[in-house]
Short mmCIF file of C-alpha atoms and ligand atoms in Angstrom, two decimals:
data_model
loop_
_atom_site.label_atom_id
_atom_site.label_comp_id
_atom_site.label_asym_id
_atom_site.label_seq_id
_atom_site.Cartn_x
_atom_site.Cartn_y
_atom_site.Cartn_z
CA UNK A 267 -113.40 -23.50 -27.76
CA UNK A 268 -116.60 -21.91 -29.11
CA UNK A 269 -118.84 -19.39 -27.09
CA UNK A 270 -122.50 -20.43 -26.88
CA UNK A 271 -125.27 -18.59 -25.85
CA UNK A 272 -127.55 -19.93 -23.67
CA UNK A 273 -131.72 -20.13 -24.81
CA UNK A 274 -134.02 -17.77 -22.31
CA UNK A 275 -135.87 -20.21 -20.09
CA UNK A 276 -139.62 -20.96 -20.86
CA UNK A 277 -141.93 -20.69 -18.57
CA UNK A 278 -143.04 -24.09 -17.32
CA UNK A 279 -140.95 -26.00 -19.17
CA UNK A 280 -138.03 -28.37 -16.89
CA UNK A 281 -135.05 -26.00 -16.72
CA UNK A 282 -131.91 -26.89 -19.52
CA UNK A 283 -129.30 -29.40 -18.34
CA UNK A 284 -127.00 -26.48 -18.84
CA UNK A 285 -128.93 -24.37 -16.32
CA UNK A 286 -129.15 -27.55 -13.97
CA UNK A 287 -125.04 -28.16 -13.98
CA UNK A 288 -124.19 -24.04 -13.63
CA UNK A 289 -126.00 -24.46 -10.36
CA UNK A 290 -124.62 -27.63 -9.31
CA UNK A 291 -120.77 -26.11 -10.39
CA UNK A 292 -121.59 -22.63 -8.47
CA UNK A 293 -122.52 -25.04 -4.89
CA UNK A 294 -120.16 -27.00 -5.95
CA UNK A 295 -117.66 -24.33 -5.57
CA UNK A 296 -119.14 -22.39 -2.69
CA UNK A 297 -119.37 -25.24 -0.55
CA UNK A 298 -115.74 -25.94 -1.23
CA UNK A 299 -115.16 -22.57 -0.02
CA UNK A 300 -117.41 -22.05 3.05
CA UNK A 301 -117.40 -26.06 4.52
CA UNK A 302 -121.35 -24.94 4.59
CA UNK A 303 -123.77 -27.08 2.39
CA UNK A 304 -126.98 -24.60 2.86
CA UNK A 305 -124.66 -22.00 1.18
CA UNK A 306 -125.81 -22.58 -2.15
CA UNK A 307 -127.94 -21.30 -5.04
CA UNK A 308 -131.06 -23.00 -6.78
CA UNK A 309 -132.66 -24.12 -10.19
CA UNK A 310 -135.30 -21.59 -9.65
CA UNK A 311 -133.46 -18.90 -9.06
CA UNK A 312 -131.38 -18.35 -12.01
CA UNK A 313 -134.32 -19.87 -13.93
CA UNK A 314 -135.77 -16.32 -12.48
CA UNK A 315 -132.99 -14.54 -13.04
CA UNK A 316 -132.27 -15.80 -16.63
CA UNK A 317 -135.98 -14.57 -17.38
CA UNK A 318 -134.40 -11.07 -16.27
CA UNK A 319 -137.22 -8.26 -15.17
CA UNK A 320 -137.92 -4.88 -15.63
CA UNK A 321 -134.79 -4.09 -13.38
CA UNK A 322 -132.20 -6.24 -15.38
CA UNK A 323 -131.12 -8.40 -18.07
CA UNK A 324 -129.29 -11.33 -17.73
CA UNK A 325 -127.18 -13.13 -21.11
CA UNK A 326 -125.94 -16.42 -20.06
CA UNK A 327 -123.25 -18.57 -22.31
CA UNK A 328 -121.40 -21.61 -22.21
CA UNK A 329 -118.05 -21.60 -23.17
CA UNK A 330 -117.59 -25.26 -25.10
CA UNK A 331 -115.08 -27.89 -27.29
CA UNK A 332 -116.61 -29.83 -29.47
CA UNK A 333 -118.18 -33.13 -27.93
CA UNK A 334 -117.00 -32.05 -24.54
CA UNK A 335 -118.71 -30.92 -21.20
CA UNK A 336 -118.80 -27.09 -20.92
CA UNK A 337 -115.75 -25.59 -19.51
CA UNK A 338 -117.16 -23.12 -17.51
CA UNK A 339 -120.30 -20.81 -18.12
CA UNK A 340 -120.72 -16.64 -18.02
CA UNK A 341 -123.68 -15.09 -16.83
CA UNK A 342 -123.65 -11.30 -17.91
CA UNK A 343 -126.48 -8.63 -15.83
CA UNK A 344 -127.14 -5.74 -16.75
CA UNK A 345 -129.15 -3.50 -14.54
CA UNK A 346 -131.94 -1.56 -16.96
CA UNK A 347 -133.11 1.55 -14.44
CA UNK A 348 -129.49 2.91 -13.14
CA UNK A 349 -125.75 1.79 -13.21
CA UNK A 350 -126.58 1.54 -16.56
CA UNK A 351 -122.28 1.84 -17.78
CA UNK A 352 -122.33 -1.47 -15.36
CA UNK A 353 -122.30 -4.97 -16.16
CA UNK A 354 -122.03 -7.63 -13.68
CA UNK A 355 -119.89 -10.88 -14.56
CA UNK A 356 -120.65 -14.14 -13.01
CA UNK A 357 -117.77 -16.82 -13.92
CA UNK A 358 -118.67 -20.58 -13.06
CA UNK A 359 -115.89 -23.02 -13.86
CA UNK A 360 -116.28 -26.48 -14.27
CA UNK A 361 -114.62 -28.65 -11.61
CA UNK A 362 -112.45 -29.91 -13.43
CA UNK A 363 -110.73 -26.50 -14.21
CA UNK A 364 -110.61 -25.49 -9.87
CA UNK A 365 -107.59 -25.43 -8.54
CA UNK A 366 -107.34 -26.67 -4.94
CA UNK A 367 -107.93 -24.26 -1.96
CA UNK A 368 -104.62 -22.66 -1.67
CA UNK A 369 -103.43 -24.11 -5.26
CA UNK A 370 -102.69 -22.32 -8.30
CA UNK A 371 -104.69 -22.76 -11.52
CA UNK A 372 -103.02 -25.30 -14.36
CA UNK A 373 -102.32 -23.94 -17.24
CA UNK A 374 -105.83 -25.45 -19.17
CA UNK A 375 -108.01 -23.84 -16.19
CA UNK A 376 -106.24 -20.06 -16.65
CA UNK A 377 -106.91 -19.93 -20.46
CA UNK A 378 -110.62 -21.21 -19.93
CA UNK A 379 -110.83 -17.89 -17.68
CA UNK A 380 -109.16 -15.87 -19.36
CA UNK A 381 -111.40 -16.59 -22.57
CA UNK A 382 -114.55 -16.14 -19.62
CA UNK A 383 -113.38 -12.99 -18.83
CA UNK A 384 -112.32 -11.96 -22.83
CA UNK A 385 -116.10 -12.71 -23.42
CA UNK A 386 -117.67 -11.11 -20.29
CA UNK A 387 -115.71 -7.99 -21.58
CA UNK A 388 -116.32 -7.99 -25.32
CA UNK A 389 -120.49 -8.61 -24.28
CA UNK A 390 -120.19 -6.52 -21.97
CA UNK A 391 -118.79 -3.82 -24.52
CA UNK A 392 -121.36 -5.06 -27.08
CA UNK A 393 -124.11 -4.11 -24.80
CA UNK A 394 -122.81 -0.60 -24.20
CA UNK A 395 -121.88 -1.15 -20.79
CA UNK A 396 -118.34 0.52 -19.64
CA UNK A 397 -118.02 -1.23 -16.84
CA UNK A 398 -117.00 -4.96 -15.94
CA UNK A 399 -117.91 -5.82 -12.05
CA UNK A 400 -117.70 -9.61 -10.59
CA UNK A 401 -117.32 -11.19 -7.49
CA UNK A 402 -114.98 -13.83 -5.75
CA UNK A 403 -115.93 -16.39 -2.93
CA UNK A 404 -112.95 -17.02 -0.77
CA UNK A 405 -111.97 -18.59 2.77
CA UNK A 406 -112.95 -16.50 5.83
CA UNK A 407 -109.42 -16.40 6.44
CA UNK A 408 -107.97 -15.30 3.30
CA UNK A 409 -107.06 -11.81 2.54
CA UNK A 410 -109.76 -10.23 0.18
CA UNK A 411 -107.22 -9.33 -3.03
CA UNK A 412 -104.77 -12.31 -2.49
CA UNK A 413 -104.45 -15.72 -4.58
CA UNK A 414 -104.50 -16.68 -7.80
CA UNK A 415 -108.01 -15.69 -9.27
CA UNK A 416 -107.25 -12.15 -7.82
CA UNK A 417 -103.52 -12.23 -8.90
CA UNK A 418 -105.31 -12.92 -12.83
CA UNK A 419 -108.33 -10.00 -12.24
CA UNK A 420 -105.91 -7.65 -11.40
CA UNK A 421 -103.30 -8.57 -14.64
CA UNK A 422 -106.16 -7.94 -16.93
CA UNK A 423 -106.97 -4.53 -15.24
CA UNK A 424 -109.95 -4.79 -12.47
CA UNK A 425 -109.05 -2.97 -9.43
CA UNK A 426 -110.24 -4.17 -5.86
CA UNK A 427 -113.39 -2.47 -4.98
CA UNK A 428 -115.33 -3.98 -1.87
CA UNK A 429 -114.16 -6.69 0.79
CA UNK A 430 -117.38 -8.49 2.22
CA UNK A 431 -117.93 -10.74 4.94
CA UNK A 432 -120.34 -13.30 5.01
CA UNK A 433 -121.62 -15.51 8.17
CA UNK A 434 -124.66 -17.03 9.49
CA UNK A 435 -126.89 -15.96 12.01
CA UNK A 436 -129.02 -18.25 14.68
CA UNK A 437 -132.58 -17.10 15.68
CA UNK A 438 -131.73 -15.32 18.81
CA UNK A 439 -133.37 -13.36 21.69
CA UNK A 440 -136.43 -10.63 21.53
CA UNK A 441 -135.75 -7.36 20.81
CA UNK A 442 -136.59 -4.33 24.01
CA UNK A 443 -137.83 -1.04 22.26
CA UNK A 444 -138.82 2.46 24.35
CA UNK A 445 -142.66 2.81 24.35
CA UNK A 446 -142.55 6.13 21.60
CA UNK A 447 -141.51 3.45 18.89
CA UNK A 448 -143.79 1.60 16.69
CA UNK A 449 -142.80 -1.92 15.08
CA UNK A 450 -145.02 -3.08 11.63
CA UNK A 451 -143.98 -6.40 10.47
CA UNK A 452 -144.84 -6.47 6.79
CA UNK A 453 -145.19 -9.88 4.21
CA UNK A 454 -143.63 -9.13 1.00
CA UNK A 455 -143.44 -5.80 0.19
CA UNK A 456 -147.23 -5.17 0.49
CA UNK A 457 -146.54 -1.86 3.00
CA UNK A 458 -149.71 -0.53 4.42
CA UNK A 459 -150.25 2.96 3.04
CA UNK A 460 -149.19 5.23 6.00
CA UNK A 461 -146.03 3.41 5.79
CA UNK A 462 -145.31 3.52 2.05
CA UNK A 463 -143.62 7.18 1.48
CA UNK A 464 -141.10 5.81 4.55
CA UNK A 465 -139.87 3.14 3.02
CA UNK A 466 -139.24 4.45 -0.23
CA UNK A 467 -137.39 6.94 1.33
CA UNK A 468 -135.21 4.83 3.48
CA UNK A 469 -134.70 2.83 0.24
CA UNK A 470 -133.17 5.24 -1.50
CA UNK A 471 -131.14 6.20 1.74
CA UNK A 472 -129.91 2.42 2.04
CA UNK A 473 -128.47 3.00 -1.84
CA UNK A 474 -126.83 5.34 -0.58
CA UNK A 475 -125.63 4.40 2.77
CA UNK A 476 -124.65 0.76 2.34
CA UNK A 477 -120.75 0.55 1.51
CA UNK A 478 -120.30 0.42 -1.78
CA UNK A 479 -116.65 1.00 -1.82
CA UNK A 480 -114.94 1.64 -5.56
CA UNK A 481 -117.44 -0.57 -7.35
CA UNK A 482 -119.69 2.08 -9.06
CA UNK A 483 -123.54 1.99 -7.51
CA UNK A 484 -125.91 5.47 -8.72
CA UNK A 485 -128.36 6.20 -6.15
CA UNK A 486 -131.49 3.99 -6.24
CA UNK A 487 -134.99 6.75 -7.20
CA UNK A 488 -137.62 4.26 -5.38
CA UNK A 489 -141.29 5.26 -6.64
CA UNK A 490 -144.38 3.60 -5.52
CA UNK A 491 -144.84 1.83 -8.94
CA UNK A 492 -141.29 0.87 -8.49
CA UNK A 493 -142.34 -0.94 -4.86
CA UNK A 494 -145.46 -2.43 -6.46
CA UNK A 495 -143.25 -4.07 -9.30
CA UNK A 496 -141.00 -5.17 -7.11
CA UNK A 497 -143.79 -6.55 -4.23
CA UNK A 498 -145.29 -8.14 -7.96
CA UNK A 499 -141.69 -9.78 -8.12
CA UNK A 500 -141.24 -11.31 -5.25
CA UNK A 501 -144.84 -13.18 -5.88
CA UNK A 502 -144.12 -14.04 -9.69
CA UNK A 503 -140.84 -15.42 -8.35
CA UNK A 504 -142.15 -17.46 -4.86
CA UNK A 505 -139.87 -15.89 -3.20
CA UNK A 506 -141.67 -14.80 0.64
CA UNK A 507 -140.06 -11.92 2.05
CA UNK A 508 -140.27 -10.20 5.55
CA UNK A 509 -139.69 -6.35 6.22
CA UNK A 510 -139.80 -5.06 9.89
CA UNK A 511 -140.47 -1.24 9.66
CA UNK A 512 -139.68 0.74 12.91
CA UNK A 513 -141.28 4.12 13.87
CA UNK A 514 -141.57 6.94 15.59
CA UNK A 515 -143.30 10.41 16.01
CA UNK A 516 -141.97 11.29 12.59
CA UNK A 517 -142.93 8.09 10.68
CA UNK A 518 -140.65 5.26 9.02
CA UNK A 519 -137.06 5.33 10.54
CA UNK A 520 -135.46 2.10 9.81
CA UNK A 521 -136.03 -1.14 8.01
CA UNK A 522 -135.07 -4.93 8.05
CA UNK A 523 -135.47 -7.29 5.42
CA UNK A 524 -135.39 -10.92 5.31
CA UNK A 525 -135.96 -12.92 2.24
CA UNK A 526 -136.35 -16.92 1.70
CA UNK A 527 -135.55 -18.01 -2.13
CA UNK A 528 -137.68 -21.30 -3.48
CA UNK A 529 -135.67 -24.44 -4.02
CA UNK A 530 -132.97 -23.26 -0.87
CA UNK A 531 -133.08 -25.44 2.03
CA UNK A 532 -136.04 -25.53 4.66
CA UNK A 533 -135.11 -22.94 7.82
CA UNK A 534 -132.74 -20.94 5.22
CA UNK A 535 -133.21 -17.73 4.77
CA UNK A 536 -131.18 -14.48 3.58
CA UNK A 537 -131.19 -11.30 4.89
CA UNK A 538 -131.51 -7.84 2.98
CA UNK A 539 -131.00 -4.70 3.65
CA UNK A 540 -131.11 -3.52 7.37
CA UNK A 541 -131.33 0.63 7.38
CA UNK A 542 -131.70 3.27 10.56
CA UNK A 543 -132.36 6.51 9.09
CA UNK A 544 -129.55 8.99 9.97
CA UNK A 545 -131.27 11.15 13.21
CA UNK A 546 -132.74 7.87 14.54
CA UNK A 547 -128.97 6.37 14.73
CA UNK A 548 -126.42 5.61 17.83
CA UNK A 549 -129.60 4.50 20.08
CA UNK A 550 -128.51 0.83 19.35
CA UNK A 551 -131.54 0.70 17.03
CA UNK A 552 -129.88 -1.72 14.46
CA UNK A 553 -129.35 -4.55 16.32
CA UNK A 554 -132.80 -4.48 18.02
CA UNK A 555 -133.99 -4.37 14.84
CA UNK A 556 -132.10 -7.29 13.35
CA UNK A 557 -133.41 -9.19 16.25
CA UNK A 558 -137.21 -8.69 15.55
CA UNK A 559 -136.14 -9.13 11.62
CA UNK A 560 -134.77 -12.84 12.57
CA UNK A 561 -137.97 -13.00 15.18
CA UNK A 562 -140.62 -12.50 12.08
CA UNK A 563 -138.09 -14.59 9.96
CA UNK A 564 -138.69 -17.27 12.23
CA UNK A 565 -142.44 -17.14 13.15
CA UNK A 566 -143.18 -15.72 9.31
CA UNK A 567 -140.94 -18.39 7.21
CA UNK A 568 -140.13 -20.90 9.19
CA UNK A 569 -136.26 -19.57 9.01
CA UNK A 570 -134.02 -21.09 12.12
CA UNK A 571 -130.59 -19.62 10.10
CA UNK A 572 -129.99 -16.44 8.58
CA UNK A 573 -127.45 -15.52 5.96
CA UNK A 574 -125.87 -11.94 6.14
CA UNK A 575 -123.15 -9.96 4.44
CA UNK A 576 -121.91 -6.62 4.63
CA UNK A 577 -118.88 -4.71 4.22
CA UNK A 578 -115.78 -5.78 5.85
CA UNK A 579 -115.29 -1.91 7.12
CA UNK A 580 -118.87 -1.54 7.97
CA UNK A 581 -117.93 -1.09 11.49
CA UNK A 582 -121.52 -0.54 12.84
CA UNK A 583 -123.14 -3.58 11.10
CA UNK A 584 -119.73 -5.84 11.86
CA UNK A 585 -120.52 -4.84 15.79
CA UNK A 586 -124.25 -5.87 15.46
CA UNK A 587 -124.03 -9.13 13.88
CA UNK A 588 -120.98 -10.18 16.43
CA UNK A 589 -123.71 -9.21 18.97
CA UNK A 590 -126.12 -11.52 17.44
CA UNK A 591 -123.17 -14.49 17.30
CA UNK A 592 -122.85 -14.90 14.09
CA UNK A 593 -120.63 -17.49 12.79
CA UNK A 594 -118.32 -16.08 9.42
CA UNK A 595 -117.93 -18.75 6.72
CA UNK A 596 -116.72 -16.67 4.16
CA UNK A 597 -115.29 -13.40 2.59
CA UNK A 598 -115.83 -11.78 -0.88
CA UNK A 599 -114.32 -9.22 -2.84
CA UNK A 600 -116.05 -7.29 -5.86
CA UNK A 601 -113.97 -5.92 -8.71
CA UNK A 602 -114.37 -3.26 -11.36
CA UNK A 603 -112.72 -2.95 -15.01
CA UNK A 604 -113.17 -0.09 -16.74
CA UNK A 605 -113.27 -1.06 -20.53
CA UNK A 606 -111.07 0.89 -23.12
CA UNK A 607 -114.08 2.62 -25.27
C1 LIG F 275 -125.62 -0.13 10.42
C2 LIG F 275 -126.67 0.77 11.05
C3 LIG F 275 -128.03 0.14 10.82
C4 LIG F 275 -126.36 0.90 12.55
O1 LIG F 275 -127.09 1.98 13.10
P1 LIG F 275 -127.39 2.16 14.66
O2 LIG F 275 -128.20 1.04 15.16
O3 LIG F 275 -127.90 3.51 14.83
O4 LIG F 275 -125.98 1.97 15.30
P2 LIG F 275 -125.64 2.16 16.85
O5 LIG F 275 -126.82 2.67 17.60
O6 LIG F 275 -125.05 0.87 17.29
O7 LIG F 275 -124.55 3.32 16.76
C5 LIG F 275 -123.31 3.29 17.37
C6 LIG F 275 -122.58 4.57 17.03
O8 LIG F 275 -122.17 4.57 15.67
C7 LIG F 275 -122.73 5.71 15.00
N1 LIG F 275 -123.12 5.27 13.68
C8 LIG F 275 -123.98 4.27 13.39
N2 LIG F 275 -124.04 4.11 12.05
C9 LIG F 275 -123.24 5.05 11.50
C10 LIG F 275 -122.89 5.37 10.16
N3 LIG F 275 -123.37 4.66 9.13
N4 LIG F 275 -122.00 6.40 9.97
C11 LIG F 275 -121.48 7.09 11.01
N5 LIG F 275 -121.77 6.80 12.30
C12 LIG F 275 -122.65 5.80 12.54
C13 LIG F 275 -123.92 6.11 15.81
O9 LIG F 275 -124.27 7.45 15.61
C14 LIG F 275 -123.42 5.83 17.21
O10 LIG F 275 -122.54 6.86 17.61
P3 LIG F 275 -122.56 7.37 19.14
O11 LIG F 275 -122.29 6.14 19.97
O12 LIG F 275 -121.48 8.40 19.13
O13 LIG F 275 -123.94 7.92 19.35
C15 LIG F 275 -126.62 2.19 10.42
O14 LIG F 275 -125.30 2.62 10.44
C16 LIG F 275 -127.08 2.28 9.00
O15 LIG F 275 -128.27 2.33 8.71
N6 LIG F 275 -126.12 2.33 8.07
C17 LIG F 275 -126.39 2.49 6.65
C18 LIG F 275 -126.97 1.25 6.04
C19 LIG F 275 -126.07 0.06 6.23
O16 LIG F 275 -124.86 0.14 6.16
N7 LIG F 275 -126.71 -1.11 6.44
C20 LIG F 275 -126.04 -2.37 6.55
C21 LIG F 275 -125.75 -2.91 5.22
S1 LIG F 275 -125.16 -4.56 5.35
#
């Protein structure tokens, strides 16, 4: 079987038939995994991330046998601004090659991953990264670091570095704030001035705060031409975010963001990053927050369901999404290989 590299998408042109069955093999196999259908990935957005940005690169390739369908595809990221040892491996099989929930792979679908993985490493080496990270999708019931797939990571020398779980969140009930707060609901990423030098600093806090376990993640340095690329992003990309900024007497202390991605499903959206600044925490903040975050979702994007994830030993965040009912489908677990050099 032959490694082929994927063409860069063209802007305006209908995506490749490659790009169009990666996505349908990736829902394919998350569906399997949550039982959800809106759990799923689009066209457009690889299309977007295959163009890569200013922030990363992304080298996609399909691993092939001569007049045959694909086997199973590799996208390869690279972030460009920091974690630059890192690269982050995708692996989409075809169905063909998926075991069963709960089966072991057959002997065909273990060497088509193992010659995934052989090439996610060599690229990965090739591009002077040091570092090998990817994820797994599994059952909300399974043990993050048990099975098959993680049985096979681990042989070839990733170690376990994050446990995630994943669930979905109704529109719920409004949030109560004291009167010395101040709530700024904000459409993608276009912060007023006053509020700008708050943000940036509680993004650079959240890159530092949000669990990251062993998987390697430098702090993020967030710059006001960094926020206007970004808020530039999300409008080259049609993606329509919401950010609910809460302050007080000292300015900016915590941030919610909710994002809907073109091509998902109507009343889907996904949430980002939810931050309280360090002296503005333990006044039950957060989840008053996520509530007006899903509120602006709602009124802002049309968004009746909410997609979250966050570390499984993320106590504080666990506690506030079981406060706002939110129903687990899944789990994940991120890996890291550090490559001989
Ligand atoms: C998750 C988070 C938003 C919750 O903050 P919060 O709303 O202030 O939490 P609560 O008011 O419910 O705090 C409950 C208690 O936990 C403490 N606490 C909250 N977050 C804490 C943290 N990250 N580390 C240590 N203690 C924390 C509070 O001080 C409080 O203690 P107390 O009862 O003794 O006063 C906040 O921890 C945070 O910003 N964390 C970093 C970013 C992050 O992990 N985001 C989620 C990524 S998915």
């Amino acid at each position: 079987m032959q490694l082929v590299r994927l063409d860069r998408p063209v802007p305006g042109a209908e995506p490749a038939d490659d790009v169009v069955n990666l996505v349908f093999l990736a829902n394919l196999a998350a569906q399997e995994t949550t039982g959800d259908t809106a759990s799923s990935t689009s066209v457009e957005r690889v299309q977007h991330r295959l163009r890569g940005s200013t922030e990363y690169d992304t080298h996609a390739f399909a691993l092939v046998a001569p007049d045959e369908d694909p086997a199973g595809y590799l996208l390869l990221s690279t972030p460009l601004l920091e974690d630059l040892q890192v690269a982050d491996a995708e692996i989409i099989l075809d169905a063909a090659h998926l075991p069963l929930p709960g089966t072991a792979f057959e002997p065909e679908g273990r060497a088509v991953l193992g010659q995934l993985y052989d090439a996610a490493e060599t690229q990965a080496a090739r591009l002077g990264r040091s570092l090998v990270q990817t994820w797994l999708l599994h059952g909300a019931d399974e043990a993050p670091g048990t099975g098959d797939w993680a049985d096979l990571l681990r042989a070839r020398g990733y170690e376990l570095g994050l446990a995630e779980i994943q669930g979905v969140v109704e529109i719920g009930g409004e949030p109560t704030w004291p009167a010395d707060v101040r709530v700024d609901i904000v459409r993608d990423l276009r912060f007023p001035s006053g509020l700008v030098k708050g943000v940036l600093a509680l993004y650079h806090r959240a890159s530092v705060d949000v669990p990251h376990g062993g998987l390697h993640a430098d702090p993020v340095d967030w710059t006001t031409a960094r926020l206007a690329a970004a808020a530039e992003r999300v409008r080259t990309t049609r993606r329509e975010v919401v950010s609910v900024v809460l302050s007080d007497a000292t300015g900016p202390v915590g941030i919610s963001e909710i994002t809907r991605f073109p091509g998902s499903e109507p009343g889907i959206a996904e949430q980002g990053i939810t931050m309280i600044a360090p002296s503005a925490r333990g006044h039950g903040y957060g989840l008053e927050l996520k509530k007006a975050a899903l509120q602006a979702a709602a009124a802002e994007l049309g968004a009746t369901r909410v997609y979250t994830s966050n570390a499984a030993d993320n106590l504080w965040m666990i506690d506030i999404n079981r406060r706002l009912g939110w129903r687990v489908i899944s789990g994940g677990s991120g890996w890291q290989k550090v490559l001989d050099t």
